[in-house]
Amino acid sequence: MKKTRIALQSKGRLKERSVEFLRSKGLKFPENGEGLLTSCSNADIEILWLRDDDIPEYVRCGAADFGIVGENVLQEQKSGLRIIRKLGFSKCRLVIAVPKNSRILELADLEGERIATSYPSLLCDFLQSRNIHATMIPLSGSVEIAPEMSLSDAICDLVQSGNTLKIHNLRELKTIFESEAVLIGNSEKNLNFDTVARGRATRGK
Ligand code: PRP
Ligand code: ZN
């Protein structure tokens, strides 16, 4: 029988809590030091270790049956995947922020300005809904440094503790999306996660 496969982030902020969540369901498995596909020792389940951005695609096409990913990634990719449940950890917000001394004081002031972001799709939807026209500067990370480097006038990025904004003298203008970790599943297979985790975590210890 084909093993059930669960995709987790291989490194980063989601990883530790994702591992904890699966272990709380009784699954025993080594971490990804031992390769990018590890087997549970007490269940017919494999853990696939991926970049978080790639998790929705693996689940969509059925290479993984389940995945744990930030809701921000799902929405940005407009993957339309089935969210089985919100997991209550890795909470963060997608925020538009500007330098403390910026003359941008409200959303309307963003008209015609440059906004650096790793979330162009979510930002674009938000700006459109407010009828604001701005230039998107797409970056894959370290977004908070862009205004200091004169690359942009504002940023749109994730905020968890708020430390990165603080260090770079940025002030929040608006939260545009609230996110947390979610469990997703392939919609064609439509497996029940709890049944899979419970039913299979029975092989020895
Ligand atoms: C994330 C995010 C923010 C920061 C927010 O970046 O993009 O920059 O964490 O966290 P904080 O509010 O607790 O400071 P990450 O460290 O994942 O690196 P990246 O910018 O390269 O994506
Ligand atoms: Zn960042």
mmCIF file with all atom_site columns, N, CA, C and O in Angstrom, residues 80-132:
data_model
loop_
_atom_site.group_PDB
_atom_site.id
_atom_site.type_symbol
_atom_site.label_atom_id
_atom_site.label_alt_id
_atom_site.label_comp_id
_atom_site.label_asym_id
_atom_site.label_entity_id
_atom_site.label_seq_id
_atom_site.pdbx_PDB_ins_code
_atom_site.Cartn_x
_atom_site.Cartn_y
_atom_site.Cartn_z
_atom_site.occupancy
_atom_site.B_iso_or_equiv
_atom_site.pdbx_formal_charge
_atom_site.auth_seq_id
_atom_site.auth_comp_id
_atom_site.auth_asym_id
_atom_site.auth_atom_id
_atom_site.pdbx_PDB_model_num
ATOM 1   N N  . GLY A 1 80  ? -6.421  27.713 -3.916 1.00 0.00 ? 80  GLY A N  1
ATOM 2   C CA . GLY A 1 80  ? -7.765  27.141 -3.806 1.00 0.00 ? 80  GLY A CA 1
ATOM 3   C C  . GLY A 1 80  ? -7.793  25.801 -3.087 1.00 0.00 ? 80  GLY A C  1
ATOM 4   O O  . GLY A 1 80  ? -8.751  25.037 -3.211 1.00 0.00 ? 80  GLY A O  1
ATOM 5   N N  . LEU A 1 81  ? -6.735  25.492 -2.332 1.00 0.00 ? 81  LEU A N  1
ATOM 6   C CA . LEU A 1 81  ? -6.666  24.204 -1.641 1.00 0.00 ? 81  LEU A CA 1
ATOM 7   C C  . LEU A 1 81  ? -7.589  24.162 -0.427 1.00 0.00 ? 81  LEU A C  1
ATOM 8   O O  . LEU A 1 81  ? -7.890  25.181 0.175  1.00 0.00 ? 81  LEU A O  1
ATOM 9   N N  . ARG A 1 82  ? -7.965  22.938 -0.084 1.00 0.00 ? 82  ARG A N  1
ATOM 10  C CA . ARG A 1 82  ? -8.845  22.717 1.054  1.00 0.00 ? 82  ARG A CA 1
ATOM 11  C C  . ARG A 1 82  ? -8.078  22.909 2.370  1.00 0.00 ? 82  ARG A C  1
ATOM 12  O O  . ARG A 1 82  ? -7.074  22.228 2.606  1.00 0.00 ? 82  ARG A O  1
ATOM 13  N N  . ILE A 1 83  ? -8.541  23.840 3.202  1.00 0.00 ? 83  ILE A N  1
ATOM 14  C CA . ILE A 1 83  ? -7.962  23.983 4.547  1.00 0.00 ? 83  ILE A CA 1
ATOM 15  C C  . ILE A 1 83  ? -8.722  23.035 5.453  1.00 0.00 ? 83  ILE A C  1
ATOM 16  O O  . ILE A 1 83  ? -9.937  23.139 5.599  1.00 0.00 ? 83  ILE A O  1
ATOM 17  N N  . ILE A 1 84  ? -8.002  22.076 6.037  1.00 0.00 ? 84  ILE A N  1
ATOM 18  C CA . ILE A 1 84  ? -8.670  21.114 6.910  1.00 0.00 ? 84  ILE A CA 1
ATOM 19  C C  . ILE A 1 84  ? -8.924  21.749 8.269  1.00 0.00 ? 84  ILE A C  1
ATOM 20  O O  . ILE A 1 84  ? -9.981  21.632 8.836  1.00 0.00 ? 84  ILE A O  1
ATOM 21  N N  . ARG A 1 85  ? -7.902  22.431 8.779  1.00 0.00 ? 85  ARG A N  1
ATOM 22  C CA . ARG A 1 85  ? -8.103  23.166 10.025 1.00 0.00 ? 85  ARG A CA 1
ATOM 23  C C  . ARG A 1 85  ? -6.998  24.174 10.240 1.00 0.00 ? 85  ARG A C  1
ATOM 24  O O  . ARG A 1 85  ? -5.880  23.991 9.746  1.00 0.00 ? 85  ARG A O  1
ATOM 25  N N  . LYS A 1 86  ? -7.360  25.228 10.983 1.00 0.00 ? 86  LYS A N  1
ATOM 26  C CA . LYS A 1 86  ? -6.360  26.200 11.401 1.00 0.00 ? 86  LYS A CA 1
ATOM 27  C C  . LYS A 1 86  ? -5.661  25.619 12.624 1.00 0.00 ? 86  LYS A C  1
ATOM 28  O O  . LYS A 1 86  ? -6.315  24.994 13.465 1.00 0.00 ? 86  LYS A O  1
ATOM 29  N N  . LEU A 1 87  ? -4.356  25.815 12.726 1.00 0.00 ? 87  LEU A N  1
ATOM 30  C CA . LEU A 1 87  ? -3.612  25.126 13.781 1.00 0.00 ? 87  LEU A CA 1
ATOM 31  C C  . LEU A 1 87  ? -3.266  26.012 14.975 1.00 0.00 ? 87  LEU A C  1
ATOM 32  O O  . LEU A 1 87  ? -2.753  25.534 15.972 1.00 0.00 ? 87  LEU A O  1
ATOM 33  N N  . GLY A 1 88  ? -3.510  27.298 14.871 1.00 0.00 ? 88  GLY A N  1
ATOM 34  C CA . GLY A 1 88  ? -3.360  28.179 16.038 1.00 0.00 ? 88  GLY A CA 1
ATOM 35  C C  . GLY A 1 88  ? -1.932  28.565 16.380 1.00 0.00 ? 88  GLY A C  1
ATOM 36  O O  . GLY A 1 88  ? -1.700  29.235 17.385 1.00 0.00 ? 88  GLY A O  1
ATOM 37  N N  . PHE A 1 89  ? -0.942  28.173 15.561 1.00 0.00 ? 89  PHE A N  1
ATOM 38  C CA . PHE A 1 89  ? 0.421   28.626 15.837 1.00 0.00 ? 89  PHE A CA 1
ATOM 39  C C  . PHE A 1 89  ? 0.994   29.380 14.647 1.00 0.00 ? 89  PHE A C  1
ATOM 40  O O  . PHE A 1 89  ? 0.364   29.476 13.608 1.00 0.00 ? 89  PHE A O  1
ATOM 41  N N  . SER A 1 90  ? 2.197   29.926 14.840 1.00 0.00 ? 90  SER A N  1
ATOM 42  C CA . SER A 1 90  ? 2.853   30.742 13.809 1.00 0.00 ? 90  SER A CA 1
ATOM 43  C C  . SER A 1 90  ? 1.932   31.864 13.324 1.00 0.00 ? 90  SER A C  1
ATOM 44  O O  . SER A 1 90  ? 1.815   32.118 12.128 1.00 0.00 ? 90  SER A O  1
ATOM 45  N N  . LYS A 1 91  ? 1.301   32.512 14.271 1.00 0.00 ? 91  LYS A N  1
ATOM 46  C CA . LYS A 1 91  ? 0.427   33.627 13.903 1.00 0.00 ? 91  LYS A CA 1
ATOM 47  C C  . LYS A 1 91  ? 1.266   34.830 13.491 1.00 0.00 ? 91  LYS A C  1
ATOM 48  O O  . LYS A 1 91  ? 2.289   35.132 14.123 1.00 0.00 ? 91  LYS A O  1
ATOM 49  N N  . CYS A 1 92  ? 0.870   35.482 12.443 1.00 0.00 ? 92  CYS A N  1
ATOM 50  C CA . CYS A 1 92  ? 1.554   36.703 12.013 1.00 0.00 ? 92  CYS A CA 1
ATOM 51  C C  . CYS A 1 92  ? 0.599   37.543 11.173 1.00 0.00 ? 92  CYS A C  1
ATOM 52  O O  . CYS A 1 92  ? -0.504  37.088 10.849 1.00 0.00 ? 92  CYS A O  1
ATOM 53  N N  . ARG A 1 93  ? 1.023   38.745 10.864 1.00 0.00 ? 93  ARG A N  1
ATOM 54  C CA . ARG A 1 93  ? 0.168   39.658 10.091 1.00 0.00 ? 93  ARG A CA 1
ATOM 55  C C  . ARG A 1 93  ? 0.946   40.162 8.888  1.00 0.00 ? 93  ARG A C  1
ATOM 56  O O  . ARG A 1 93  ? 2.157   40.392 8.970  1.00 0.00 ? 93  ARG A O  1
ATOM 57  N N  . LEU A 1 94  ? 0.254   40.361 7.782  1.00 0.00 ? 94  LEU A N  1
ATOM 58  C CA . LEU A 1 94  ? 0.852   40.996 6.613  1.00 0.00 ? 94  LEU A CA 1
ATOM 59  C C  . LEU A 1 94  ? 0.497   42.480 6.710  1.00 0.00 ? 94  LEU A C  1
ATOM 60  O O  . LEU A 1 94  ? -0.685  42.839 6.785  1.00 0.00 ? 94  LEU A O  1
ATOM 61  N N  . VAL A 1 95  ? 1.556   43.302 6.748  1.00 0.00 ? 95  VAL A N  1
ATOM 62  C CA . VAL A 1 95  ? 1.387   44.707 7.133  1.00 0.00 ? 95  VAL A CA 1
ATOM 63  C C  . VAL A 1 95  ? 2.018   45.636 6.092  1.00 0.00 ? 95  VAL A C  1
ATOM 64  O O  . VAL A 1 95  ? 3.090   45.330 5.551  1.00 0.00 ? 95  VAL A O  1
ATOM 65  N N  . ILE A 1 96  ? 1.370   46.747 5.831  1.00 0.00 ? 96  ILE A N  1
ATOM 66  C CA . ILE A 1 96  ? 2.020   47.815 5.053  1.00 0.00 ? 96  ILE A CA 1
ATOM 67  C C  . ILE A 1 96  ? 2.663   48.749 6.073  1.00 0.00 ? 96  ILE A C  1
ATOM 68  O O  . ILE A 1 96  ? 2.025   49.139 7.062  1.00 0.00 ? 96  ILE A O  1
ATOM 69  N N  . ALA A 1 97  ? 3.950   49.068 5.873  1.00 0.00 ? 97  ALA A N  1
ATOM 70  C CA . ALA A 1 97  ? 4.669   49.941 6.810  1.00 0.00 ? 97  ALA A CA 1
ATOM 71  C C  . ALA A 1 97  ? 5.504   50.945 6.035  1.00 0.00 ? 97  ALA A C  1
ATOM 72  O O  . ALA A 1 97  ? 5.870   50.709 4.878  1.00 0.00 ? 97  ALA A O  1
ATOM 73  N N  . VAL A 1 98  ? 5.797   52.044 6.701  1.00 0.00 ? 98  VAL A N  1
ATOM 74  C CA . VAL A 1 98  ? 6.583   53.116 6.075  1.00 0.00 ? 98  VAL A CA 1
ATOM 75  C C  . VAL A 1 98  ? 7.650   53.591 7.062  1.00 0.00 ? 98  VAL A C  1
ATOM 76  O O  . VAL A 1 98  ? 7.522   53.363 8.271  1.00 0.00 ? 98  VAL A O  1
ATOM 77  N N  . PRO A 1 99  ? 8.697   54.273 6.583  1.00 0.00 ? 99  PRO A N  1
ATOM 78  C CA . PRO A 1 99  ? 9.688   54.817 7.503  1.00 0.00 ? 99  PRO A CA 1
ATOM 79  C C  . PRO A 1 99  ? 9.024   55.781 8.491  1.00 0.00 ? 99  PRO A C  1
ATOM 80  O O  . PRO A 1 99  ? 8.060   56.466 8.133  1.00 0.00 ? 99  PRO A O  1
ATOM 81  N N  . LYS A 1 100 ? 9.535   55.805 9.730  1.00 0.00 ? 100 LYS A N  1
ATOM 82  C CA . LYS A 1 100 ? 8.923   56.620 10.787 1.00 0.00 ? 100 LYS A CA 1
ATOM 83  C C  . LYS A 1 100 ? 8.726   58.065 10.367 1.00 0.00 ? 100 LYS A C  1
ATOM 84  O O  . LYS A 1 100 ? 7.741   58.696 10.690 1.00 0.00 ? 100 LYS A O  1
ATOM 85  N N  . ASN A 1 101 ? 9.713   58.595 9.617  1.00 0.00 ? 101 ASN A N  1
ATOM 86  C CA . ASN A 1 101 ? 9.628   60.014 9.237  1.00 0.00 ? 101 ASN A CA 1
ATOM 87  C C  . ASN A 1 101 ? 8.958   60.243 7.878  1.00 0.00 ? 101 ASN A C  1
ATOM 88  O O  . ASN A 1 101 ? 9.043   61.329 7.323  1.00 0.00 ? 101 ASN A O  1
ATOM 89  N N  . SER A 1 102 ? 8.299   59.210 7.360  1.00 0.00 ? 102 SER A N  1
ATOM 90  C CA . SER A 1 102 ? 7.716   59.329 6.022  1.00 0.00 ? 102 SER A CA 1
ATOM 91  C C  . SER A 1 102 ? 6.547   60.315 6.018  1.00 0.00 ? 102 SER A C  1
ATOM 92  O O  . SER A 1 102 ? 5.827   60.455 7.008  1.00 0.00 ? 102 SER A O  1
ATOM 93  N N  . ARG A 1 103 ? 6.350   60.951 4.861  1.00 0.00 ? 103 ARG A N  1
ATOM 94  C CA . ARG A 1 103 ? 5.172   61.817 4.744  1.00 0.00 ? 103 ARG A CA 1
ATOM 95  C C  . ARG A 1 103 ? 3.927   61.005 4.357  1.00 0.00 ? 103 ARG A C  1
ATOM 96  O O  . ARG A 1 103 ? 2.851   61.555 4.201  1.00 0.00 ? 103 ARG A O  1
ATOM 97  N N  . ILE A 1 104 ? 4.106   59.703 4.211  1.00 0.00 ? 104 ILE A N  1
ATOM 98  C CA . ILE A 1 104 ? 2.938   58.839 3.991  1.00 0.00 ? 104 ILE A CA 1
ATOM 99  C C  . ILE A 1 104 ? 2.289   58.598 5.357  1.00 0.00 ? 104 ILE A C  1
ATOM 100 O O  . ILE A 1 104 ? 2.862   57.953 6.227  1.00 0.00 ? 104 ILE A O  1
ATOM 101 N N  . LEU A 1 105 ? 1.107   59.176 5.548  1.00 0.00 ? 105 LEU A N  1
ATOM 102 C CA . LEU A 1 105 ? 0.451   59.103 6.855  1.00 0.00 ? 105 LEU A CA 1
ATOM 103 C C  . LEU A 1 105 ? -0.797  58.235 6.837  1.00 0.00 ? 105 LEU A C  1
ATOM 104 O O  . LEU A 1 105 ? -1.220  57.725 7.857  1.00 0.00 ? 105 LEU A O  1
ATOM 105 N N  . GLU A 1 106 ? -1.392  58.096 5.688  1.00 0.00 ? 106 GLU A N  1
ATOM 106 C CA . GLU A 1 106 ? -2.576  57.244 5.562  1.00 0.00 ? 106 GLU A CA 1
ATOM 107 C C  . GLU A 1 106 ? -2.524  56.498 4.243  1.00 0.00 ? 106 GLU A C  1
ATOM 108 O O  . GLU A 1 106 ? -1.682  56.803 3.385  1.00 0.00 ? 106 GLU A O  1
ATOM 109 N N  . LEU A 1 107 ? -3.435  55.540 4.098  1.00 0.00 ? 107 LEU A N  1
ATOM 110 C CA . LEU A 1 107 ? -3.394  54.678 2.908  1.00 0.00 ? 107 LEU A CA 1
ATOM 111 C C  . LEU A 1 107 ? -3.424  55.473 1.604  1.00 0.00 ? 107 LEU A C  1
ATOM 112 O O  . LEU A 1 107 ? -2.695  55.163 0.661  1.00 0.00 ? 107 LEU A O  1
ATOM 113 N N  . ALA A 1 108 ? -4.232  56.510 1.546  1.00 0.00 ? 108 ALA A N  1
ATOM 114 C CA . ALA A 1 108 ? -4.377  57.278 0.297  1.00 0.00 ? 108 ALA A CA 1
ATOM 115 C C  . ALA A 1 108 ? -3.038  57.882 -0.135 1.00 0.00 ? 108 ALA A C  1
ATOM 116 O O  . ALA A 1 108 ? -2.806  58.099 -1.331 1.00 0.00 ? 108 ALA A O  1
ATOM 117 N N  . ASP A 1 109 ? -2.152  58.123 0.835  1.00 0.00 ? 109 ASP A N  1
ATOM 118 C CA . ASP A 1 109 ? -0.840  58.704 0.499  1.00 0.00 ? 109 ASP A CA 1
ATOM 119 C C  . ASP A 1 109 ? 0.054   57.718 -0.257 1.00 0.00 ? 109 ASP A C  1
ATOM 120 O O  . ASP A 1 109 ? 1.130   58.091 -0.725 1.00 0.00 ? 109 ASP A O  1
ATOM 121 N N  . LEU A 1 110 ? -0.341  56.459 -0.339 1.00 0.00 ? 110 LEU A N  1
ATOM 122 C CA . LEU A 1 110 ? 0.467   55.467 -1.073 1.00 0.00 ? 110 LEU A CA 1
ATOM 123 C C  . LEU A 1 110 ? 0.309   55.633 -2.589 1.00 0.00 ? 110 LEU A C  1
ATOM 124 O O  . LEU A 1 110 ? 1.062   55.022 -3.361 1.00 0.00 ? 110 LEU A O  1
ATOM 125 N N  . GLU A 1 111 ? -0.660  56.418 -3.011 1.00 0.00 ? 111 GLU A N  1
ATOM 126 C CA . GLU A 1 111 ? -0.901  56.634 -4.438 1.00 0.00 ? 111 GLU A CA 1
ATOM 127 C C  . GLU A 1 111 ? 0.401   57.062 -5.131 1.00 0.00 ? 111 GLU A C  1
ATOM 128 O O  . GLU A 1 111 ? 1.050   58.025 -4.722 1.00 0.00 ? 111 GLU A O  1
ATOM 129 N N  . GLY A 1 112 ? 0.790   56.311 -6.136 1.00 0.00 ? 112 GLY A N  1
ATOM 130 C CA . GLY A 1 112 ? 1.977   56.659 -6.931 1.00 0.00 ? 112 GLY A CA 1
ATOM 131 C C  . GLY A 1 112 ? 3.303   56.280 -6.287 1.00 0.00 ? 112 GLY A C  1
ATOM 132 O O  . GLY A 1 112 ? 4.363   56.489 -6.873 1.00 0.00 ? 112 GLY A O  1
ATOM 133 N N  . GLU A 1 113 ? 3.275   55.692 -5.088 1.00 0.00 ? 113 GLU A N  1
ATOM 134 C CA . GLU A 1 113 ? 4.530   55.358 -4.392 1.00 0.00 ? 113 GLU A CA 1
ATOM 135 C C  . GLU A 1 113 ? 4.976   53.930 -4.744 1.00 0.00 ? 113 GLU A C  1
ATOM 136 O O  . GLU A 1 113 ? 4.243   53.161 -5.352 1.00 0.00 ? 113 GLU A O  1
ATOM 137 N N  . ARG A 1 114 ? 6.219   53.602 -4.316 1.00 0.00 ? 114 ARG A N  1
ATOM 138 C CA . ARG A 1 114 ? 6.765   52.264 -4.573 1.00 0.00 ? 114 ARG A CA 1
ATOM 139 C C  . ARG A 1 114 ? 6.690   51.422 -3.297 1.00 0.00 ? 114 ARG A C  1
ATOM 140 O O  . ARG A 1 114 ? 7.143   51.869 -2.248 1.00 0.00 ? 114 ARG A O  1
ATOM 141 N N  . ILE A 1 115 ? 6.141   50.223 -3.404 1.00 0.00 ? 115 ILE A N  1
ATOM 142 C CA . ILE A 1 115 ? 6.009   49.344 -2.236 1.00 0.00 ? 115 ILE A CA 1
ATOM 143 C C  . ILE A 1 115 ? 6.755   48.038 -2.495 1.00 0.00 ? 115 ILE A C  1
ATOM 144 O O  . ILE A 1 115 ? 6.435   47.308 -3.432 1.00 0.00 ? 115 ILE A O  1
ATOM 145 N N  . ALA A 1 116 ? 7.760   47.769 -1.655 1.00 0.00 ? 116 ALA A N  1
ATOM 146 C CA . ALA A 1 116 ? 8.524   46.517 -1.780 1.00 0.00 ? 116 ALA A CA 1
ATOM 147 C C  . ALA A 1 116 ? 7.790   45.410 -1.032 1.00 0.00 ? 116 ALA A C  1
ATOM 148 O O  . ALA A 1 116 ? 7.318   45.618 0.088  1.00 0.00 ? 116 ALA A O  1
ATOM 149 N N  . THR A 1 117 ? 7.688   44.234 -1.634 1.00 0.00 ? 117 THR A N  1
ATOM 150 C CA . THR A 1 117 ? 6.968   43.140 -0.969 1.00 0.00 ? 117 THR A CA 1
ATOM 151 C C  . THR A 1 117 ? 7.314   41.769 -1.533 1.00 0.00 ? 117 THR A C  1
ATOM 152 O O  . THR A 1 117 ? 7.730   41.649 -2.688 1.00 0.00 ? 117 THR A O  1
ATOM 153 N N  . SER A 1 118 ? 7.126   40.757 -0.696 1.00 0.00 ? 118 SER A N  1
ATOM 154 C CA . SER A 1 118 ? 7.216   39.370 -1.161 1.00 0.00 ? 118 SER A CA 1
ATOM 155 C C  . SER A 1 118 ? 5.808   38.823 -1.384 1.00 0.00 ? 118 SER A C  1
ATOM 156 O O  . SER A 1 118 ? 5.636   37.633 -1.658 1.00 0.00 ? 118 SER A O  1
ATOM 157 N N  . TYR A 1 119 ? 4.808   39.659 -1.217 1.00 0.00 ? 119 TYR A N  1
ATOM 158 C CA . TYR A 1 119 ? 3.403   39.239 -1.360 1.00 0.00 ? 119 TYR A CA 1
ATOM 159 C C  . TYR A 1 119 ? 2.662   40.111 -2.374 1.00 0.00 ? 119 TYR A C  1
ATOM 160 O O  . TYR A 1 119 ? 1.667   40.753 -2.042 1.00 0.00 ? 119 TYR A O  1
ATOM 161 N N  . PRO A 1 120 ? 3.157   40.142 -3.636 1.00 0.00 ? 120 PRO A N  1
ATOM 162 C CA . PRO A 1 120 ? 2.572   41.041 -4.630 1.00 0.00 ? 120 PRO A CA 1
ATOM 163 C C  . PRO A 1 120 ? 1.093   40.785 -4.909 1.00 0.00 ? 120 PRO A C  1
ATOM 164 O O  . PRO A 1 120 ? 0.336   41.731 -5.119 1.00 0.00 ? 120 PRO A O  1
ATOM 165 N N  . SER A 1 121 ? 0.683   39.524 -4.844 1.00 0.00 ? 121 SER A N  1
ATOM 166 C CA . SER A 1 121 ? -0.702  39.226 -5.177 1.00 0.00 ? 121 SER A CA 1
ATOM 167 C C  . SER A 1 121 ? -1.659  39.725 -4.084 1.00 0.00 ? 121 SER A C  1
ATOM 168 O O  . SER A 1 121 ? -2.654  40.400 -4.367 1.00 0.00 ? 121 SER A O  1
ATOM 169 N N  . LEU A 1 122 ? -1.342  39.423 -2.827 1.00 0.00 ? 122 LEU A N  1
ATOM 170 C CA . LEU A 1 122 ? -2.188  39.899 -1.725 1.00 0.00 ? 122 LEU A CA 1
ATOM 171 C C  . LEU A 1 122 ? -2.194  41.416 -1.661 1.00 0.00 ? 122 LEU A C  1
ATOM 172 O O  . LEU A 1 122 ? -3.226  42.042 -1.436 1.00 0.00 ? 122 LEU A O  1
ATOM 173 N N  . LEU A 1 123 ? -1.020  42.013 -1.879 1.00 0.00 ? 123 LEU A N  1
ATOM 174 C CA . LEU A 1 123 ? -0.936  43.478 -1.829 1.00 0.00 ? 123 LEU A CA 1
ATOM 175 C C  . LEU A 1 123 ? -1.731  44.106 -2.968 1.00 0.00 ? 123 LEU A C  1
ATOM 176 O O  . LEU A 1 123 ? -2.479  45.063 -2.769 1.00 0.00 ? 123 LEU A O  1
ATOM 177 N N  . CYS A 1 124 ? -1.587  43.528 -4.159 1.00 0.00 ? 124 CYS A N  1
ATOM 178 C CA . CYS A 1 124 ? -2.290  44.050 -5.327 1.00 0.00 ? 124 CYS A CA 1
ATOM 179 C C  . CYS A 1 124 ? -3.810  44.008 -5.114 1.00 0.00 ? 124 CYS A C  1
ATOM 180 O O  . CYS A 1 124 ? -4.515  44.989 -5.375 1.00 0.00 ? 124 CYS A O  1
ATOM 181 N N  . ASP A 1 125 ? -4.309  42.886 -4.592 1.00 0.00 ? 125 ASP A N  1
ATOM 182 C CA . ASP A 1 125 ? -5.754  42.778 -4.318 1.00 0.00 ? 125 ASP A CA 1
ATOM 183 C C  . ASP A 1 125 ? -6.195  43.858 -3.338 1.00 0.00 ? 125 ASP A C  1
ATOM 184 O O  . ASP A 1 125 ? -7.235  44.485 -3.511 1.00 0.00 ? 125 ASP A O  1
ATOM 185 N N  . PHE A 1 126 ? -5.379  44.048 -2.309 1.00 0.00 ? 126 PHE A N  1
ATOM 186 C CA . PHE A 1 126 ? -5.753  45.044 -1.301 1.00 0.00 ? 126 PHE A CA 1
ATOM 187 C C  . PHE A 1 126 ? -5.787  46.446 -1.901 1.00 0.00 ? 126 PHE A C  1
ATOM 188 O O  . PHE A 1 126 ? -6.751  47.198 -1.715 1.00 0.00 ? 126 PHE A O  1
ATOM 189 N N  . LEU A 1 127 ? -4.732  46.793 -2.642 1.00 0.00 ? 127 LEU A N  1
ATOM 190 C CA . LEU A 1 127 ? -4.669  48.143 -3.220 1.00 0.00 ? 127 LEU A CA 1
ATOM 191 C C  . LEU A 1 127 ? -5.830  48.372 -4.187 1.00 0.00 ? 127 LEU A C  1
ATOM 192 O O  . LEU A 1 127 ? -6.451  49.430 -4.204 1.00 0.00 ? 127 LEU A O  1
ATOM 193 N N  . GLN A 1 128 ? -6.130  47.346 -4.968 1.00 0.00 ? 128 GLN A N  1
ATOM 194 C CA . GLN A 1 128 ? -7.247  47.473 -5.916 1.00 0.00 ? 128 GLN A CA 1
ATOM 195 C C  . GLN A 1 128 ? -8.562  47.719 -5.192 1.00 0.00 ? 128 GLN A C  1
ATOM 196 O O  . GLN A 1 128 ? -9.363  48.550 -5.616 1.00 0.00 ? 128 GLN A O  1
ATOM 197 N N  . SER A 1 129 ? -8.740  47.002 -4.077 1.00 0.00 ? 129 SER A N  1
ATOM 198 C CA . SER A 1 129 ? -10.000 47.160 -3.331 1.00 0.00 ? 129 SER A CA 1
ATOM 199 C C  . SER A 1 129 ? -10.122 48.572 -2.762 1.00 0.00 ? 129 SER A C  1
ATOM 200 O O  . SER A 1 129 ? -11.215 49.039 -2.469 1.00 0.00 ? 129 SER A O  1
ATOM 201 N N  . ARG A 1 130 ? -8.989  49.256 -2.599 1.00 0.00 ? 130 ARG A N  1
ATOM 202 C CA . ARG A 1 130 ? -9.013  50.640 -2.086 1.00 0.00 ? 130 ARG A CA 1
ATOM 203 C C  . ARG A 1 130 ? -8.808  51.661 -3.194 1.00 0.00 ? 130 ARG A C  1
ATOM 204 O O  . ARG A 1 130 ? -8.643  52.840 -2.928 1.00 0.00 ? 130 ARG A O  1
ATOM 205 N N  . ASN A 1 131 ? -8.740  51.149 -4.428 1.00 0.00 ? 131 ASN A N  1
ATOM 206 C CA . ASN A 1 131 ? -8.512  52.017 -5.588 1.00 0.00 ? 131 ASN A CA 1
ATOM 207 C C  . ASN A 1 131 ? -7.240  52.865 -5.461 1.00 0.00 ? 131 ASN A C  1
ATOM 208 O O  . ASN A 1 131 ? -7.227  54.052 -5.786 1.00 0.00 ? 131 ASN A O  1
ATOM 209 N N  . ILE A 1 132 ? -6.183  52.231 -4.968 1.00 0.00 ? 132 ILE A N  1
ATOM 210 C CA . ILE A 1 132 ? -4.888  52.909 -4.852 1.00 0.00 ? 132 ILE A CA 1
ATOM 211 C C  . ILE A 1 132 ? -3.958  52.360 -5.931 1.00 0.00 ? 132 ILE A C  1
ATOM 212 O O  . ILE A 1 132 ? -3.888  51.141 -6.126 1.00 0.00 ? 132 ILE A O  1
#
